Short mmCIF file of C-alpha atoms and ligand atoms in Angstrom, two decimals:
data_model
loop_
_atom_site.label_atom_id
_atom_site.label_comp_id
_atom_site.label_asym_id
_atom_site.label_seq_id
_atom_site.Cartn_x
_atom_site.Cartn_y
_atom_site.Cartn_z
CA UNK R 1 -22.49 59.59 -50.38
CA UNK R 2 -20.62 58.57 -53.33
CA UNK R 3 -17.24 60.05 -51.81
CA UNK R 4 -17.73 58.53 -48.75
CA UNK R 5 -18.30 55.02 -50.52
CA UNK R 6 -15.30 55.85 -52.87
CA UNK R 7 -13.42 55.82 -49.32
CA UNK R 8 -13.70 52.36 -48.07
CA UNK R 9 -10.82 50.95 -49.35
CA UNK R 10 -12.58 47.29 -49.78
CA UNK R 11 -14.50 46.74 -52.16
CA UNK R 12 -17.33 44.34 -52.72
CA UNK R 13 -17.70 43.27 -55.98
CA UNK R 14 -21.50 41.94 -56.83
CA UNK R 15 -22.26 39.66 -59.77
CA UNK R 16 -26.01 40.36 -60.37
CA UNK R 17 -27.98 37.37 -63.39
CA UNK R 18 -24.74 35.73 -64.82
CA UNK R 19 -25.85 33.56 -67.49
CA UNK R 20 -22.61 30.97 -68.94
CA UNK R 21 -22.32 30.53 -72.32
CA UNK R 22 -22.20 27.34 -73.64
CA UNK R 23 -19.94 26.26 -76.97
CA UNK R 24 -17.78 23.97 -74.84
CA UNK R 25 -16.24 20.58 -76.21
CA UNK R 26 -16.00 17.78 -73.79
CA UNK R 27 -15.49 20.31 -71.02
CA UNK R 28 -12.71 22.09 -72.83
CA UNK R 29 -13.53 25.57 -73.67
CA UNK R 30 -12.44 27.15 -77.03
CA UNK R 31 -10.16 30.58 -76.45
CA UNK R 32 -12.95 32.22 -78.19
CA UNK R 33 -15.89 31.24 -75.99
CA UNK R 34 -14.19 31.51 -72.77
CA UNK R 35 -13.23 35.24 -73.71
CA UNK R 36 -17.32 35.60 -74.66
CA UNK R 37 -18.15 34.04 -71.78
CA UNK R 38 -15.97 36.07 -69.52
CA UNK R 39 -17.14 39.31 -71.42
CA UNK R 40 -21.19 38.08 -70.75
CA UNK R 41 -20.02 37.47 -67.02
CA UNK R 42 -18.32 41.48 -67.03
CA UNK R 43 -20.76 43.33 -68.90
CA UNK R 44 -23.65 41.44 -65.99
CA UNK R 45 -21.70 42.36 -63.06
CA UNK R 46 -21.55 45.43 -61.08
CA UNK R 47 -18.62 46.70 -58.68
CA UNK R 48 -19.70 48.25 -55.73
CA UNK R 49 -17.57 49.68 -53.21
CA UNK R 50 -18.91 49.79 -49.57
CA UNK R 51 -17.82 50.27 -45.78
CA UNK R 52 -15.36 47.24 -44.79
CA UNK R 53 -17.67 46.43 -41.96
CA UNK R 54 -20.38 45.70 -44.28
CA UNK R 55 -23.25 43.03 -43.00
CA UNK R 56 -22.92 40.99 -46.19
CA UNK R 57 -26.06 39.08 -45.78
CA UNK R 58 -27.94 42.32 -45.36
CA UNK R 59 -26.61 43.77 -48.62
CA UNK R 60 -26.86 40.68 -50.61
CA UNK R 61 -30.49 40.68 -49.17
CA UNK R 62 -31.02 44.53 -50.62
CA UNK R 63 -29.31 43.66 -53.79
CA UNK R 64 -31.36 40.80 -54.55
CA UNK R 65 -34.35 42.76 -55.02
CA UNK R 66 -33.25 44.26 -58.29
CA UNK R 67 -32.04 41.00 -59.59
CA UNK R 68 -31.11 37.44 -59.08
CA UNK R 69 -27.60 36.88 -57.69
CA UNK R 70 -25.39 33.95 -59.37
CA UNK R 71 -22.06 35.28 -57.67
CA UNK R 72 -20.57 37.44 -55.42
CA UNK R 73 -16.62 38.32 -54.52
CA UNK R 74 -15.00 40.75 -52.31
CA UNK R 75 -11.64 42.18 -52.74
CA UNK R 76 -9.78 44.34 -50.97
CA UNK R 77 -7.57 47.20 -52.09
CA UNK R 78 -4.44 46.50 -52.59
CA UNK R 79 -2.88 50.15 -51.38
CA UNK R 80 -4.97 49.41 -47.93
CA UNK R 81 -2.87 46.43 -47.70
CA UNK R 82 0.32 48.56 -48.80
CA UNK R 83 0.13 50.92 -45.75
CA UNK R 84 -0.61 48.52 -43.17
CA UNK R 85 2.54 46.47 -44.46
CA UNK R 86 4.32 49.41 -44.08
CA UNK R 87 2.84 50.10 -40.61
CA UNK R 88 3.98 46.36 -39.24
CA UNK R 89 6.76 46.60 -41.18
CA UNK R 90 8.10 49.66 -39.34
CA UNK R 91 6.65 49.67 -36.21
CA UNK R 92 8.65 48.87 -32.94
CA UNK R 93 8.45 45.15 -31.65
CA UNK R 94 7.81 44.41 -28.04
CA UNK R 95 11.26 43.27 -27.29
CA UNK R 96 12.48 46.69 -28.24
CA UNK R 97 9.93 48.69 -26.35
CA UNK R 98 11.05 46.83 -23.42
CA UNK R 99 14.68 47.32 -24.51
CA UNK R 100 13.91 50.93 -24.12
CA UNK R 101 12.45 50.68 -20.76
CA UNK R 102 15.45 48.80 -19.60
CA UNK R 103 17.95 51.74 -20.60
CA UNK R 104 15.88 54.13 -18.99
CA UNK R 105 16.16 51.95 -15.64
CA UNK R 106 20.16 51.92 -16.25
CA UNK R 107 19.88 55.74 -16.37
CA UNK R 108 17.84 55.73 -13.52
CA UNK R 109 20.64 53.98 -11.55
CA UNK R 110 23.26 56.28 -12.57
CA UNK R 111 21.33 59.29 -11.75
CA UNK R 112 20.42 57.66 -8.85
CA UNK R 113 24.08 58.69 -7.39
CA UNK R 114 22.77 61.69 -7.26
CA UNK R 115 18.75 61.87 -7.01
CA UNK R 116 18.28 58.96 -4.81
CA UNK R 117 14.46 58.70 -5.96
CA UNK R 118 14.27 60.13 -9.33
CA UNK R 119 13.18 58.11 -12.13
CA UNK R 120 13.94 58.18 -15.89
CA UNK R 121 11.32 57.88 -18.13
CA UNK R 122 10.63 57.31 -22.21
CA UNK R 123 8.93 60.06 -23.91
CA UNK R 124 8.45 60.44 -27.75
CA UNK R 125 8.58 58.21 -30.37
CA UNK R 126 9.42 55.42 -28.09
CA UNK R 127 6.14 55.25 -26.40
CA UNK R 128 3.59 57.89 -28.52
CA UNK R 129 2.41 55.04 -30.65
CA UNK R 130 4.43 56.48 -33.57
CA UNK R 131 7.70 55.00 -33.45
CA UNK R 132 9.76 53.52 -36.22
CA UNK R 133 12.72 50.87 -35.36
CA UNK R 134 15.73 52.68 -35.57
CA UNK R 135 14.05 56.10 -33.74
CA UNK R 136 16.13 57.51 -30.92
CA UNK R 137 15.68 56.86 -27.52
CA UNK R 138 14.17 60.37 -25.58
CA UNK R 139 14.23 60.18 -21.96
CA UNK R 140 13.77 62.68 -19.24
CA UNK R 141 14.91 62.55 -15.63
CA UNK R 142 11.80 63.14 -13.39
CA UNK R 143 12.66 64.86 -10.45
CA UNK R 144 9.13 65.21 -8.95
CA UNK R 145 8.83 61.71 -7.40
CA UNK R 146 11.50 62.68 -5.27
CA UNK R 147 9.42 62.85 -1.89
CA UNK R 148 11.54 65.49 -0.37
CA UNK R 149 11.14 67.76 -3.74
CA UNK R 150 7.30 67.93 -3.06
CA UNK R 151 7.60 68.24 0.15
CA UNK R 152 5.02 66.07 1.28
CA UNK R 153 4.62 64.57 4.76
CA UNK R 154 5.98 60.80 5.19
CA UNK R 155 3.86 58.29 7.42
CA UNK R 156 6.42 59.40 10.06
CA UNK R 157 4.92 62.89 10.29
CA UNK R 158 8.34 63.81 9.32
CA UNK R 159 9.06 66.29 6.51
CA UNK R 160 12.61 65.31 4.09
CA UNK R 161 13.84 67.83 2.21
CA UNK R 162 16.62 68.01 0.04
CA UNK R 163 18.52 71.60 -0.36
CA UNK R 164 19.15 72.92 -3.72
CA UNK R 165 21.85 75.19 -3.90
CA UNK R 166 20.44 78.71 -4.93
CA UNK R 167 20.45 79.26 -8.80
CA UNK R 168 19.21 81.72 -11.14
CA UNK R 169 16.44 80.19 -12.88
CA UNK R 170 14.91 76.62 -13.34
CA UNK R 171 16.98 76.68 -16.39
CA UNK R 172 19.91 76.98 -14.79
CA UNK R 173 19.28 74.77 -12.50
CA UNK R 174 17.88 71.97 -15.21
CA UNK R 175 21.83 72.92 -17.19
CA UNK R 176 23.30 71.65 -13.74
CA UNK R 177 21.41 68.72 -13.41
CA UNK R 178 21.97 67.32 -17.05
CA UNK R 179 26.01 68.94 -16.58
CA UNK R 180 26.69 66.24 -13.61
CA UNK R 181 24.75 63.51 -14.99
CA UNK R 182 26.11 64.25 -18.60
CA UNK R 183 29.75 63.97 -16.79
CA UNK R 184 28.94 60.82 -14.70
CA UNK R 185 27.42 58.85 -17.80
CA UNK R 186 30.69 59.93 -19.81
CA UNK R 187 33.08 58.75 -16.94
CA UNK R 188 30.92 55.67 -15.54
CA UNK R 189 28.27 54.75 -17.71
CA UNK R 190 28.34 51.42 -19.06
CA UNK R 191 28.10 51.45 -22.83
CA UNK R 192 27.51 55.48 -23.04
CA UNK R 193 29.70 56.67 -25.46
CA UNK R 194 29.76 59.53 -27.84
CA UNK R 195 28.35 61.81 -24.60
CA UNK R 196 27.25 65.18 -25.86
CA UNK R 197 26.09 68.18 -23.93
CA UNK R 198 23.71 70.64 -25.64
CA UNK R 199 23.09 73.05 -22.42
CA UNK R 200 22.63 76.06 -24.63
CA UNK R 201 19.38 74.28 -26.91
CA UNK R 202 15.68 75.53 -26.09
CA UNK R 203 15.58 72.28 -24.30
CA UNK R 204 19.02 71.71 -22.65
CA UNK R 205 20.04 67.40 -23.08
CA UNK R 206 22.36 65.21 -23.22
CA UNK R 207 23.00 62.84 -26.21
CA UNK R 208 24.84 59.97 -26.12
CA UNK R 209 24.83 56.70 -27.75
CA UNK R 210 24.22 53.50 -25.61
CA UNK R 211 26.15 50.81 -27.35
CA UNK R 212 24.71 47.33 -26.15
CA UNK R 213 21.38 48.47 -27.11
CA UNK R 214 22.21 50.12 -30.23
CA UNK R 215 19.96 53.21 -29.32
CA UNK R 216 20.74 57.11 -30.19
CA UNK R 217 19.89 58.49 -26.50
CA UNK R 218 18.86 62.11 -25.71
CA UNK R 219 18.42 63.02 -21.41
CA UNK R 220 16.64 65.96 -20.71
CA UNK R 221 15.14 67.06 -17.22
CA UNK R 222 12.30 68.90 -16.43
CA UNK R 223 10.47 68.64 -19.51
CA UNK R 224 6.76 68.37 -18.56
CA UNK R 225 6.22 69.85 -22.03
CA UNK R 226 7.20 67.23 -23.62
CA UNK R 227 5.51 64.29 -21.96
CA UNK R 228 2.15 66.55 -22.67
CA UNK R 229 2.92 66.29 -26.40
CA UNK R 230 3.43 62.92 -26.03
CA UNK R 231 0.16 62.05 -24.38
CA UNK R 232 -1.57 63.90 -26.89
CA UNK R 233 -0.15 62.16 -29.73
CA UNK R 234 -0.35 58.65 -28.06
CA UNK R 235 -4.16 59.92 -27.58
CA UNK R 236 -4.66 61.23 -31.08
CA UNK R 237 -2.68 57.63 -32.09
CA UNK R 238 -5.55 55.48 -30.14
CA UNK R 239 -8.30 56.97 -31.47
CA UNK R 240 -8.10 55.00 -34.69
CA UNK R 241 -5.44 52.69 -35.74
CA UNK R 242 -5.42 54.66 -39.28
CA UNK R 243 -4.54 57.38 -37.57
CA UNK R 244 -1.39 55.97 -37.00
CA UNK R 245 -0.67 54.33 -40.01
CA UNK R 246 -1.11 57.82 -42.13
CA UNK R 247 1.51 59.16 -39.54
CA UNK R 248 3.59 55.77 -40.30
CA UNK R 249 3.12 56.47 -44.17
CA UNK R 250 3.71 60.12 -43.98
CA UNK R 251 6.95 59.51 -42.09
CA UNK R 252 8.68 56.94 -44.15
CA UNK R 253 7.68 59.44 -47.05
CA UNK R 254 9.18 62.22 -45.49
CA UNK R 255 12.42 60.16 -44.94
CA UNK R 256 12.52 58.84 -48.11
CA UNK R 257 12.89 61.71 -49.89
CA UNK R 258 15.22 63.74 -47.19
CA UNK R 259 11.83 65.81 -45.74
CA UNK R 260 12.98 64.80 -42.35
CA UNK R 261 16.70 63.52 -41.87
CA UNK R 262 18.10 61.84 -38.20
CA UNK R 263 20.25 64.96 -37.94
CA UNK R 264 19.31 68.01 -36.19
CA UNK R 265 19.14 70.94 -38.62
CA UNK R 266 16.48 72.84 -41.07
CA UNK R 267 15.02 69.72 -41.62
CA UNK R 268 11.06 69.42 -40.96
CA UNK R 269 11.03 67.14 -37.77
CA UNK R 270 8.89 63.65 -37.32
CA UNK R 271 7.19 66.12 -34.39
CA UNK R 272 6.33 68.75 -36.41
CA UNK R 273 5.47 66.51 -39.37
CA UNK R 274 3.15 64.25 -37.00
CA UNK R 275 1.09 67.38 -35.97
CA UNK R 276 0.52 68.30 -39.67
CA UNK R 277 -0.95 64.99 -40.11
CA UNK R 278 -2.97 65.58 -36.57
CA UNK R 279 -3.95 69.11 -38.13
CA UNK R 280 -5.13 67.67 -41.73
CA UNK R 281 -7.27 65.35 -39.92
CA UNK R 282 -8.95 68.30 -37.74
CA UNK R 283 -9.28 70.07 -41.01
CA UNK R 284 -11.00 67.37 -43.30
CA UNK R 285 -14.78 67.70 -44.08
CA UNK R 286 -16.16 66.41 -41.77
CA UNK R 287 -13.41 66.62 -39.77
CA UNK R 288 -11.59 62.86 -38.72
CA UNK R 289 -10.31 63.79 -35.31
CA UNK R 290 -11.47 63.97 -31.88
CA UNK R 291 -15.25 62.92 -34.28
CA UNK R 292 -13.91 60.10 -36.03
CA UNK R 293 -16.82 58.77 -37.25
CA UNK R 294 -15.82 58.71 -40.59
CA UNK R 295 -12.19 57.68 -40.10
CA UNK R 296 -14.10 53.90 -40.33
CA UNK R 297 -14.92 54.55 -43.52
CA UNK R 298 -11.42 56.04 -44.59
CA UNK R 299 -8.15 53.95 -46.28
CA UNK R 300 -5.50 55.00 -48.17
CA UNK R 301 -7.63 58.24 -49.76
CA UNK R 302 -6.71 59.58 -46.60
CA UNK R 303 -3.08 60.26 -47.60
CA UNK R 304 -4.00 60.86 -51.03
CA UNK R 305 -5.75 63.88 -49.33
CA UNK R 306 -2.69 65.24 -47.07
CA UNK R 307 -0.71 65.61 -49.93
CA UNK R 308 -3.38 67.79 -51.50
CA UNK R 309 -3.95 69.51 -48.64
CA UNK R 310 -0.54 70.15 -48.05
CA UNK R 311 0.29 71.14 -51.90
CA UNK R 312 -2.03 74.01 -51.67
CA UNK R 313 -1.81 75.15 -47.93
CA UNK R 314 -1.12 78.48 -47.66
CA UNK R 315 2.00 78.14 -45.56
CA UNK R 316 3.64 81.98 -46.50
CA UNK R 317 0.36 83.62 -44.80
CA UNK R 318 -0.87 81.12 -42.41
CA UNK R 319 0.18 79.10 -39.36
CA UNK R 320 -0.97 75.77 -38.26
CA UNK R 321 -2.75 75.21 -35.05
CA UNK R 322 -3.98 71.73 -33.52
CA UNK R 323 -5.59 73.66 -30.34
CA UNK R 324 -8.04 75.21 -32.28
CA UNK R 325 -8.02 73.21 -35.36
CA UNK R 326 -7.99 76.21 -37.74
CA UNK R 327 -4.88 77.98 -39.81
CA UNK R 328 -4.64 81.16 -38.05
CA UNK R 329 -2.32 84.51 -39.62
CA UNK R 330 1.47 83.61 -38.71
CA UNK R 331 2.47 85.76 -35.81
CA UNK R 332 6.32 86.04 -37.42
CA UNK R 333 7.78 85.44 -40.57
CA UNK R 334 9.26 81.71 -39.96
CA UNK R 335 8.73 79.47 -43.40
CA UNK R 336 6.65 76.86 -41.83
CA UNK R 337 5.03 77.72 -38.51
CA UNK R 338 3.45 75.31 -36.08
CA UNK R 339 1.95 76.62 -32.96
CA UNK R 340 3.20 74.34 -29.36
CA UNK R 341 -0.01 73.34 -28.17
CA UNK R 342 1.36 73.81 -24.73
CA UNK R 343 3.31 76.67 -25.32
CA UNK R 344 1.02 79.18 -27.61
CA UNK R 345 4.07 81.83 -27.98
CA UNK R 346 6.46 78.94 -29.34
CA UNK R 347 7.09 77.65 -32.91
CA UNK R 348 7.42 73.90 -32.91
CA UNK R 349 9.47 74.39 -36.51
CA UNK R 350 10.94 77.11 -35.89
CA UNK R 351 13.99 75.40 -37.68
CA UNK R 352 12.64 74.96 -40.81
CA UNK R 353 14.33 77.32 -43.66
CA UNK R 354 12.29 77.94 -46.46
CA UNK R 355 13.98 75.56 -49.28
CA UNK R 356 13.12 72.44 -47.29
CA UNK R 357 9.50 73.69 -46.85
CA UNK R 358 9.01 74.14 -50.62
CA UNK R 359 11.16 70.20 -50.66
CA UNK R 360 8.13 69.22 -48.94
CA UNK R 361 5.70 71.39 -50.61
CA UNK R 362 7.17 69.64 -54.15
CA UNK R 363 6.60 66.77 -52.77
CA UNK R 364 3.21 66.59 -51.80
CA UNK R 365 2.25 68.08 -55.44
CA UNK R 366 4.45 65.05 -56.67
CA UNK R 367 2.93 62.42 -55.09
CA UNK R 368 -0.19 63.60 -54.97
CA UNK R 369 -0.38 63.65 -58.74
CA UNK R 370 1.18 59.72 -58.20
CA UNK R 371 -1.62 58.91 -56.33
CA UNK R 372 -4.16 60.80 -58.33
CA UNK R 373 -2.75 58.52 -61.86
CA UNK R 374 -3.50 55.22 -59.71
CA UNK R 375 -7.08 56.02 -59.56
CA UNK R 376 -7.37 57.20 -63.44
CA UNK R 377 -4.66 55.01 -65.19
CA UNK R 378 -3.71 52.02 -63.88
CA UNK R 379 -5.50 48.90 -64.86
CA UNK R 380 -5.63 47.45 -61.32
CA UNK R 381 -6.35 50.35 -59.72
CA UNK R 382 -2.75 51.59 -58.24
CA UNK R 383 0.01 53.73 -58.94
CA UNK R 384 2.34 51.89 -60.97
CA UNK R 385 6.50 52.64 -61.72
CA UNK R 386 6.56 50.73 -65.36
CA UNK R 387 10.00 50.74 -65.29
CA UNK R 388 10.65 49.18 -61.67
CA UNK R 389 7.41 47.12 -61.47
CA UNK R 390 6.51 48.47 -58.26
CA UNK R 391 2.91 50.59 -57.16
CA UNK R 392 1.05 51.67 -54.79
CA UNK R 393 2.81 53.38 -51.97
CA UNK R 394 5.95 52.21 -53.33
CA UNK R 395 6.21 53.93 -56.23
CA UNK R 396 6.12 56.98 -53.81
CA UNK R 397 8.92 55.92 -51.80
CA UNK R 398 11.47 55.78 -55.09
CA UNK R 399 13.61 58.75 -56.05
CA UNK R 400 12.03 61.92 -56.55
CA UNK R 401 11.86 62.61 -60.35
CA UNK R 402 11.61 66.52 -59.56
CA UNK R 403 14.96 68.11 -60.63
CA UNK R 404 15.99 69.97 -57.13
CA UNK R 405 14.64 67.39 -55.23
CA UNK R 406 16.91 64.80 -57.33
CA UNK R 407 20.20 66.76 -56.36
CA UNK R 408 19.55 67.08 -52.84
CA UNK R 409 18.72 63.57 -52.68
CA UNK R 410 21.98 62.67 -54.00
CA UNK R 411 23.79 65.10 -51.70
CA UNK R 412 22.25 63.39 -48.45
CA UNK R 413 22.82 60.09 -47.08
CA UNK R 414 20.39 57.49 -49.14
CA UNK R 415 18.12 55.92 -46.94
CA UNK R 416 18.61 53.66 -50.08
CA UNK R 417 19.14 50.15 -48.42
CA UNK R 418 16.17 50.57 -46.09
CA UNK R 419 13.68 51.92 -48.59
CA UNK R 420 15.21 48.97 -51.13
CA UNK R 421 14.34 46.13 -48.30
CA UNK R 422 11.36 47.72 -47.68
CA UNK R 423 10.30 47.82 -51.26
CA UNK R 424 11.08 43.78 -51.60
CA UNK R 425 9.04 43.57 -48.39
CA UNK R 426 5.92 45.50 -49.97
CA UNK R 427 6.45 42.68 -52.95
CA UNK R 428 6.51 39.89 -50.91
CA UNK R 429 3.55 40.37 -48.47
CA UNK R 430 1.55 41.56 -51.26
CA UNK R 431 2.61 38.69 -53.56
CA UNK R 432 2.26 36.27 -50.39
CA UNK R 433 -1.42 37.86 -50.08
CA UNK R 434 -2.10 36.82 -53.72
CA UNK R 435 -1.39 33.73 -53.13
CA UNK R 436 -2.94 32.95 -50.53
CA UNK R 437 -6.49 34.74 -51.76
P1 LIG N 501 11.46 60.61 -33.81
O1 LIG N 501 12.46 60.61 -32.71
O2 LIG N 501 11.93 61.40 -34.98
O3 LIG N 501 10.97 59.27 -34.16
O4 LIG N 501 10.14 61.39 -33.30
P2 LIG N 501 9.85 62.03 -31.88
O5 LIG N 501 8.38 62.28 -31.81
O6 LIG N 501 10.46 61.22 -30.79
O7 LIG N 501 10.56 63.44 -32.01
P3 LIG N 501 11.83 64.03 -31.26
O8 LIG N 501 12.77 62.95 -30.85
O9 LIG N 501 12.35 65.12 -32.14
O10 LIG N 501 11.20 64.72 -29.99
C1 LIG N 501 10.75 63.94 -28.89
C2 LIG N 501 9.50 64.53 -28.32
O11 LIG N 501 9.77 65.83 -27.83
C3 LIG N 501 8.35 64.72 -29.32
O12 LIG N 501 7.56 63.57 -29.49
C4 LIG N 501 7.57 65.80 -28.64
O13 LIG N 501 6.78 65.25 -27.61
C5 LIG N 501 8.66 66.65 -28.02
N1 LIG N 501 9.06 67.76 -28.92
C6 LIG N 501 9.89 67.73 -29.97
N2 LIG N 501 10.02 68.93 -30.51
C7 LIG N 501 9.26 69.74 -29.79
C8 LIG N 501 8.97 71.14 -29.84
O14 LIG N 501 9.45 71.89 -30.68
N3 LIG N 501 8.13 71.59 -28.87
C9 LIG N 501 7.58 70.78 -27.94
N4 LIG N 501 6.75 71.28 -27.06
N5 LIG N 501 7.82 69.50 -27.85
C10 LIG N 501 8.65 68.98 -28.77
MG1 LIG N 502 12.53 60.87 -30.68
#
């Protein structure tokens, strides 16, 4: 009970049989009897943290039978506020959502050359619920509602079919597809420069940058995988909005210290990072997802919690699997391995060597001790960076003070000037909040 209520992340502070001091001089207090009078008011009041949803009048009602009430106040944590700054902060806006959409539709015309019906649509970041401004753009072409390809009857009673010249396999035939369009976009597409064709990846695309929106673009086809994955994390996402703002936190975390990086390489992906998350929650006691009772009750101890979890997980022996919601004994000898839900032979991080698993295993020991000095040390109650004035979540997203961690971060490209805008941001809301309470 007392873990759960340590939880809440608002707290409800309960001032039970103040009595004021007197000693006061034509209203004007002395230094000396205000500080008694504020240490009579502390040593009569009780802190008691409880469920944000609280019925106040129901506990004040409770309360009052052990004593009278004078005053009551209720705060609310500060590093609550912290992640869903961070969450807005990041988050994509409506006008680029649609922005997204509206590339897509370009595509759609292009490939339409081609696939008179086919349609192009968003799949990842851009529509999962976890997308950050500045994430690519994935699309796949969708073959399927071509009527012909499905062969159904029209109203006509007349069957359209399109011929496919005879290939090998599907992949093949998929390395074609993205071959012709990847040609066409790079000859005639407005804006597309910088056109790329990966046939060879697991999952042949096309990447390309569109230039009037600004968005890194990757075209796949056939990739009913995918859109799965993405359905299940949108899913996972609606379930609870915290759910999505520990993804959010665990993300900009990740990128701030060079976990996950926007090029492709041994880097732990947002994918494979987002499913950790998913698989921490699965694994809590009682577990927080699909029973998320308790996810009400749960604010920033959540993340306090993945990094622990993550410190110690036993990543040389065991492999991580959201299906089941249990580790299970790695089937191969990859550094981190995350079982495809969809595809239970496949490694979703394959990629990952082992130095930039034990980057993020440093990591979560690192800021898990951060988080672990806000509860015992600081006055207020946060993590706190004494020599840059800045807590919380914050202080999490600053340099790295672990030696390898250091070099590499100096090596890589600093996502300096967004974390330091960021940081000012955290500031400002929470000095706006201040204000205003
Ligand atoms: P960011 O682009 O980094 O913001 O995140 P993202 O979720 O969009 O990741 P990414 O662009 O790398 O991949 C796009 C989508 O492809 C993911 O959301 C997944 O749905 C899917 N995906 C990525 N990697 C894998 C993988 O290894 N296996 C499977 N099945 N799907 C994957
Ligand atoms: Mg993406």
């Amino acid at each position: 009970m007392l873990e759960k209520i340590s939880l809440q992340g608002k707290f409800f502070n309960c001032c039970i049989s103040v009595s004021l001091s007197s000693g006061e001089k034509n209203g004007c207090k002395s230094l000396h009897s205000l500080l008694v009078e504020r240490q009579r008011q502390a040593e009569k009041s009780v802190l008691i943290s409880c469920q944000s949803k609280t019925n106040e009048k129901k506990l004040l009602k409770y309360l009052s039978r052990h004593g009278d009430i004078k005053r009551h106040f209720f705060y609310e944590s500060y590093l609550d506020r912290q992640i869903t700054s961070l969450t807005e902060f990041y988050q994509l806006t409506e006008e680029n959502i649609r922005l997204r959409f509206l590339v897509c539709s370009l595509l759609k015309d292009i490939a339409a050359a081609y696939f008179p019906e086919c349609t192009v649509k968003p799949f990842g970041s851009s529509v999962n619920g976890f997308g950050k401004l500045g994430c690519d753009l994935d699309m796949f072409l969708d073959l399927d509602s071509i009527s012909g390809w499905t062969t159904e009857l029209t109203k006509s009673g007349l069957l359209l079919e399109y011929q496919m010249k005879p290939a090998n396999s599907e992949r093949a035939v998929t390395q074609s597809i993205l071959s012709v369009i990847g040609e066409c976009l790079d000859q005639f597409g407005p804006g597309c420069v910088g056109v790329h064709k990966i046939l060879n990846a697991r999952c042949p695309l096309v990447r390309f940058s569109h230039q009037p929106s600004g968005f890194q673009c990757d075209l796949t086809a056939n990739n009913r995988v995918a859109m799965k994955s993405t359905e299940l994390l949108y899913v996972y996402g609606k379930l609870d909005p915290r759910v999505q703002s520990l993804v959010c936190t665990v993300r900009c975390w990740a990128r701030a210290h060079g976990i996950t990086s926007s090029i492709s390489g041994a880097w732990i992906t947002n994918f494979s990072l987002t499913i950790m998350v998913l698989f921490f929650l699965q694994k809590r006691n009682p577990p927080i997802i699909p029973t998320l009772d308790h996810l009400q009750d749960l604010a920033e101890e959540l993340l306090c919690e993945f990094f622990e979890f993550y410190a110690t997980f036993p990543f040389n022996r065991m492999s991580i699997n959201i299906r089941k919601g249990q580790e299970q004994n790695k089937p191969e000898v990859s550094p981190l391995h995350i079982q495809n839900p969809f595809e239970s032979s496949l490694n979703i991080s394959q990629n990952v060597n082992t130095t930039q698993l034990k980057n993020f295993v440093t990591l979560c020991q690192e800021s898990s001790w951060l988080l672990y000095q806000s509860k015992t040390m600081s006055p207020k109650g946060v993590a706190v960076d004494s020599t840059t004035t800045t807590w919380g979540i914050a202080t999490l997203l600053l340099p790295s003070r672990v030696p390898g961690i250091k070099g590499h971060r100096k090596r890589r490209e600093p996502a300096s000037e967004r974390i330091k805008s960021l940081l000012e941001s955290l500031k400002y809301k929470t000095q706006q909040k201040k204000t205003k309470d």
